[in-house]
Short mmCIF file of C-alpha atoms and ligand atoms in Angstrom, two decimals:
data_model
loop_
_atom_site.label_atom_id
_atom_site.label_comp_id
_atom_site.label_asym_id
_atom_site.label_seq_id
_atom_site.Cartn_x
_atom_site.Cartn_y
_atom_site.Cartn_z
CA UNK B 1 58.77 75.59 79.65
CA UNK B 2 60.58 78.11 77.82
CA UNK B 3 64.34 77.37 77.74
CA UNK B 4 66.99 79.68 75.43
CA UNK B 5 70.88 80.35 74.81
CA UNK B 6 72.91 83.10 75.00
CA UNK B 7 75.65 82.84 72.72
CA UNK B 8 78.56 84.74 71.86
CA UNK B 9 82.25 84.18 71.95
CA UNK B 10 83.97 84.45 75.29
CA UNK B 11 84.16 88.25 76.46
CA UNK B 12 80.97 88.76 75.18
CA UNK B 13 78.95 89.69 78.15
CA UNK B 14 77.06 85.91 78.58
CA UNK B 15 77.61 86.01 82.17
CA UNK B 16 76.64 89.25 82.46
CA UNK B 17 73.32 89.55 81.04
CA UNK B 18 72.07 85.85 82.46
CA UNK B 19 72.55 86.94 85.81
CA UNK B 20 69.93 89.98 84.80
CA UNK B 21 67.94 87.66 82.57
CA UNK B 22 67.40 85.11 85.18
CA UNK B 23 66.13 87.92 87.77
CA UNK B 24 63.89 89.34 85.42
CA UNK B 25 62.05 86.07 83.90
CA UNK B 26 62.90 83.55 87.05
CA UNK B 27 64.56 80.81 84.82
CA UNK B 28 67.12 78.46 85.77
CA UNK B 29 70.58 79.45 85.04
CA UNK B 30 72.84 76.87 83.84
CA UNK B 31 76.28 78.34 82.90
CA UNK B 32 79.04 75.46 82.13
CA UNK B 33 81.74 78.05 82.63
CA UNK B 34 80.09 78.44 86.41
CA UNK B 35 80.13 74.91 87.10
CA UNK B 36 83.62 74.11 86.19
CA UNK B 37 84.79 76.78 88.13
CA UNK B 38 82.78 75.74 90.94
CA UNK B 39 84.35 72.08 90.48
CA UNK B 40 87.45 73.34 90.53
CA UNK B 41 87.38 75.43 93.68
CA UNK B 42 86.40 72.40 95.73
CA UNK B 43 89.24 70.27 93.94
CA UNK B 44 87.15 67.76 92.66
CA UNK B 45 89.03 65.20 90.50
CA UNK B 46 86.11 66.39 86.93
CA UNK B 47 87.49 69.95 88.56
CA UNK B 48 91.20 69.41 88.60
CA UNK B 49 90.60 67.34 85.09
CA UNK B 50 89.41 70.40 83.79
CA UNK B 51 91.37 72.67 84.64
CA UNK B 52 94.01 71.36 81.97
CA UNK B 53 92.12 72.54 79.36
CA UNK B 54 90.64 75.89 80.94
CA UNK B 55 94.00 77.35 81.57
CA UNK B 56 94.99 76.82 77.87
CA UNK B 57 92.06 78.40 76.77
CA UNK B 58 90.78 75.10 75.52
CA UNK B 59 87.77 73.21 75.27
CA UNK B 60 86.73 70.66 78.11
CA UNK B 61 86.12 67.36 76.67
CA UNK B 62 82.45 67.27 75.24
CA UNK B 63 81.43 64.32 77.61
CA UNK B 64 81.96 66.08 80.87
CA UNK B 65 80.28 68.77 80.14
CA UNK B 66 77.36 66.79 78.60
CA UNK B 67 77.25 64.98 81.45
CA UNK B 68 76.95 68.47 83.65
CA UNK B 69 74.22 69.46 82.14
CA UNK B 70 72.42 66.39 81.67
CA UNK B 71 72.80 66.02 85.65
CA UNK B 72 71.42 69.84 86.17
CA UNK B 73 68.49 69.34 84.07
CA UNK B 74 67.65 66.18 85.91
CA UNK B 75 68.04 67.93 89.11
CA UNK B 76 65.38 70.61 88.17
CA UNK B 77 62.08 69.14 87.52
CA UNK B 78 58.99 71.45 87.20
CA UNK B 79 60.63 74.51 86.74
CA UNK B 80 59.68 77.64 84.46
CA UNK B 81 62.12 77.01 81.77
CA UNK B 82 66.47 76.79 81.83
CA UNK B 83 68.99 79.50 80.18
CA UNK B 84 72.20 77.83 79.08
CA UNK B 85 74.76 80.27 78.88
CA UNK B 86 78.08 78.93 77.63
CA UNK B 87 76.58 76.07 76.63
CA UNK B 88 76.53 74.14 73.97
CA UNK B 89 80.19 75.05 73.10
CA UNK B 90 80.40 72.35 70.34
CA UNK B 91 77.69 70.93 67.47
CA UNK B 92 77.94 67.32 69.61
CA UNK B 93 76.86 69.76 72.59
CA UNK B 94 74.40 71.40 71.25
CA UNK B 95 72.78 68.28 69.62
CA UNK B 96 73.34 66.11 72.59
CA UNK B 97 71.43 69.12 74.34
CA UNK B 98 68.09 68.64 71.66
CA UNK B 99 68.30 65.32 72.76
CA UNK B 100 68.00 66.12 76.56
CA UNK B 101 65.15 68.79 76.12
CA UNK B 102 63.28 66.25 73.94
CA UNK B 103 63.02 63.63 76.52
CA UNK B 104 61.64 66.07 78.76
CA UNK B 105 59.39 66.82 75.64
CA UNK B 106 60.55 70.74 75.26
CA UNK B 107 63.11 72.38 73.41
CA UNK B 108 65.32 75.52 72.70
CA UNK B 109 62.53 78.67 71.98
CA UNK B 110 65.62 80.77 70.81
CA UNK B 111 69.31 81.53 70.54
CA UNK B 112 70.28 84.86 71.53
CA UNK B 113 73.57 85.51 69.72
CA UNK B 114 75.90 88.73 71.22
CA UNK B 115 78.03 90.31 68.26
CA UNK B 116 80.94 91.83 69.53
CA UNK B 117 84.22 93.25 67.89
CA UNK B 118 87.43 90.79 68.60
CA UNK B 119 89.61 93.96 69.77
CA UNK B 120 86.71 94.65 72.60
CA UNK B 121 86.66 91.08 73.75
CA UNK B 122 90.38 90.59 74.42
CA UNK B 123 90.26 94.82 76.30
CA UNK B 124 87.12 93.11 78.32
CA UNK B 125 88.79 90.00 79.40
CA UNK B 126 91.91 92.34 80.12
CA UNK B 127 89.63 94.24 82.58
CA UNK B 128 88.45 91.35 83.74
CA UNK B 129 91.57 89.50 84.78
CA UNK B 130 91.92 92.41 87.07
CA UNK B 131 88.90 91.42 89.56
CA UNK B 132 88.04 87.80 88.02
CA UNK B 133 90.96 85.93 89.61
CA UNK B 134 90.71 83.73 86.79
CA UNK B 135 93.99 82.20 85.27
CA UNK B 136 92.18 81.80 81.96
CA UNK B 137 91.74 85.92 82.14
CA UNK B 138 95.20 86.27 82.64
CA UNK B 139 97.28 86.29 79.65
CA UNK B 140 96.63 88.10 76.39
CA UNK B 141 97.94 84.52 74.67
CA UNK B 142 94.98 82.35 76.13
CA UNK B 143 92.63 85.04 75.42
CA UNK B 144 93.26 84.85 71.62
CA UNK B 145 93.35 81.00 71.79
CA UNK B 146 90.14 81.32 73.40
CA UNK B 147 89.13 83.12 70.41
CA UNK B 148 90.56 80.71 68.04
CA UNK B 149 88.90 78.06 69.62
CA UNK B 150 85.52 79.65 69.89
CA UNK B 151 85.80 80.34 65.91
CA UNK B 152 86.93 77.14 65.04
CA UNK B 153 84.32 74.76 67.03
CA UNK B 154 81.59 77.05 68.88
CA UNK B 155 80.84 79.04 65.74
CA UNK B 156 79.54 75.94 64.15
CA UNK B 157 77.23 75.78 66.80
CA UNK B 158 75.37 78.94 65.28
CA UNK B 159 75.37 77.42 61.48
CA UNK B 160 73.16 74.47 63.61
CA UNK B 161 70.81 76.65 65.05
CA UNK B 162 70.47 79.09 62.13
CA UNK B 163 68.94 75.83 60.25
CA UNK B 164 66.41 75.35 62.72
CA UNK B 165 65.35 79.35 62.37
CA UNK B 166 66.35 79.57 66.13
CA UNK B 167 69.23 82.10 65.71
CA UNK B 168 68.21 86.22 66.61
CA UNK B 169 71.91 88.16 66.57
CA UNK B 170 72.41 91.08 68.87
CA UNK B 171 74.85 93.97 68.94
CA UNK B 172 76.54 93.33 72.20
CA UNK B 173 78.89 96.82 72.13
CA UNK B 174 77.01 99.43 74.52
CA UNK B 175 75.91 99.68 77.66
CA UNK B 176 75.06 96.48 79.79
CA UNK B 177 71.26 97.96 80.72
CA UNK B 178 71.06 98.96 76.55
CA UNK B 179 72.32 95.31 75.63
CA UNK B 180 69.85 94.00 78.22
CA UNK B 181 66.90 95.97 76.67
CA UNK B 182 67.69 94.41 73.46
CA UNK B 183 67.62 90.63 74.73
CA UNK B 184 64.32 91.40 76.70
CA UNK B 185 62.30 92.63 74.03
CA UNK B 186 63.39 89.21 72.31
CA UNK B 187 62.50 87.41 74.70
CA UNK B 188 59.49 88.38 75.25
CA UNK B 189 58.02 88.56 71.98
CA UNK B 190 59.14 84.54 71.94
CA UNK B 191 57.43 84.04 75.50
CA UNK B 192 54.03 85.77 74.77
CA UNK B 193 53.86 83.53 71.72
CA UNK B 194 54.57 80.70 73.09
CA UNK B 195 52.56 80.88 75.85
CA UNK B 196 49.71 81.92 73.67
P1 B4P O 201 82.74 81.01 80.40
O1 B4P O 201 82.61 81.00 81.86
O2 B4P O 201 81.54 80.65 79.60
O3 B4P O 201 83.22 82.48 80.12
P2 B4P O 201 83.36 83.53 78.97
O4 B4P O 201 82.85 82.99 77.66
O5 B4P O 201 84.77 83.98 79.03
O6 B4P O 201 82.58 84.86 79.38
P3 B4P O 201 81.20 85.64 79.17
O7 B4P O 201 80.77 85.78 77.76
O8 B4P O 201 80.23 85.06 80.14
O9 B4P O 201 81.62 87.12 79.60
P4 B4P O 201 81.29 88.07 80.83
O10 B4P O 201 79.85 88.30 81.04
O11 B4P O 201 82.09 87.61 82.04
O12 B4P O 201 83.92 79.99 79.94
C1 B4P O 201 85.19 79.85 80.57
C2 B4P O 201 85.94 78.57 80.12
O13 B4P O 201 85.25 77.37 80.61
C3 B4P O 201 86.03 78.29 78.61
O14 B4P O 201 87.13 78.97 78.01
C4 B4P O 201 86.20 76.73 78.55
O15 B4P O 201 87.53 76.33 78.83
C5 B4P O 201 85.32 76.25 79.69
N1 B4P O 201 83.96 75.91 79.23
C6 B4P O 201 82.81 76.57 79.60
N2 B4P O 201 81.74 76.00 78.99
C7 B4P O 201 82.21 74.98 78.22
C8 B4P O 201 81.58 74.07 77.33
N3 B4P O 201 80.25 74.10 77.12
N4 B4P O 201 82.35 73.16 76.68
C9 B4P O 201 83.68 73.12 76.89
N5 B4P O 201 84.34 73.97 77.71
C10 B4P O 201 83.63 74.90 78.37
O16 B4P O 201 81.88 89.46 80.32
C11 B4P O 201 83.25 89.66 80.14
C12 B4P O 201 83.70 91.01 80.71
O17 B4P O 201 83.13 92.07 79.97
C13 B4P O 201 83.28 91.23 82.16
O18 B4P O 201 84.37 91.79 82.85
C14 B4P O 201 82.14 92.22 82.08
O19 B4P O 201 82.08 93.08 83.21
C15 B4P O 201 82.46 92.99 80.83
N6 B4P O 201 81.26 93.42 80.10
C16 B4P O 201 80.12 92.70 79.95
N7 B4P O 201 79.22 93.41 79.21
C17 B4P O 201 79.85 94.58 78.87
C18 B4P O 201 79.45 95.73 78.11
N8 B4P O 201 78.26 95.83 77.55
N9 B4P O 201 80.35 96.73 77.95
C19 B4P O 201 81.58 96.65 78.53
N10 B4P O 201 82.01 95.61 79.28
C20 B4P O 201 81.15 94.58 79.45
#
């Protein structure tokens, strides 16, 4: 298998370049923002829970999401590899996440991280909110709690996976097919090797 994260802070295009990503390499895409929302437009009671937190631009509780993702993996045996976008959020995520991938004896290849300039985040999710129909979109105050969030527990997240030499940064400012270019040729450096 050959499973990898695309990081970034929110605004930064993860969305974006999975959908491309999974096309291209036929992965599994497993985006934690997607399933909320996806809980939430059938009004289930995890949907409605998390909705709470999603319109303040907050976290949702590490144990749901856990659980998500711990339920996806299960429900996708023999497949090429996964790419968690959006996820893990948190350290407990993203070790909770080793722990998943190492009782199905693989683990994270790489950690794609998208750099990108606060002031072009908050213009993007500006944009956004136009189309998205997303309440968390919507006001210039959640997007910057957003951002404070994302530096003050999903940064961390990078600090883990720099230890474990797992961490390749990427400008994320420029065209989406430029940006894309850029995470191919990392990937697939990483999947010859590994498949070696
Ligand atoms: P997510 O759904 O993960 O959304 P995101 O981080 O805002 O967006 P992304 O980076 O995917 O940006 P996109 O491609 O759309 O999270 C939403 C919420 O769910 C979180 O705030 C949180 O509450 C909750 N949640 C999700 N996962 C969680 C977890 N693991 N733990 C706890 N809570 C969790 O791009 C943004 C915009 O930029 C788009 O309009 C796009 O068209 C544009 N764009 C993209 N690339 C561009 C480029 N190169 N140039 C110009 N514009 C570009």
């Amino acid at each position: 298998m050959f499973n990898f994260i695309i990081f970034g802070p929110p605004g930064s295009g993860k969305g974006t370049q999975s959908e491309k990503l999974i096309e291209k390499y036929g992965l599994k895409h497993l985006s934690t923002g997607d399933l909320l929302r996806s809980e939430l437009a059938n009004q289930t009671p995890l949907g409605m829970e998390a909705r709470k937190f999603m319109d303040r631009g907050q976290l949702v509780p590490d144990e749901v999401v856990i659980g998500m993702i711990s339920s996806a993996i299960d429900a996708n045996p023999g497949i090429n590899g996964f790419l968690f976008d959006g996820f893990p959020r948190t350290t407990a995520q993203a070790e909770a996440l080793d722990k998943l991938l190492a009782l199905n004896k693989t683990e994270i290849a790489v950690v794609l991280f998208l750099k990108v300039p606060d002031d072009e985040l908050i213009s993007r999710m500006v944009n956004r909110a136009k189309t998205s129909g997303r309440s968390d979109d919507a006001d210039e105050t959640i997007q910057r709690k957003r951002l404070e969030v994302y530096k003050k527990d999903t940064l961390p997240v990078a600090e883990y996976y720099k230890k474990a030499g797992k961490v390749v940064e990427v400008e994320g400012v420029g065209t989406i097919d430029n940006i894309f270019g850029k995470l191919s040729a990392e990937i697939d450096s990483r999947m010859s090797e590994s498949y070696l």
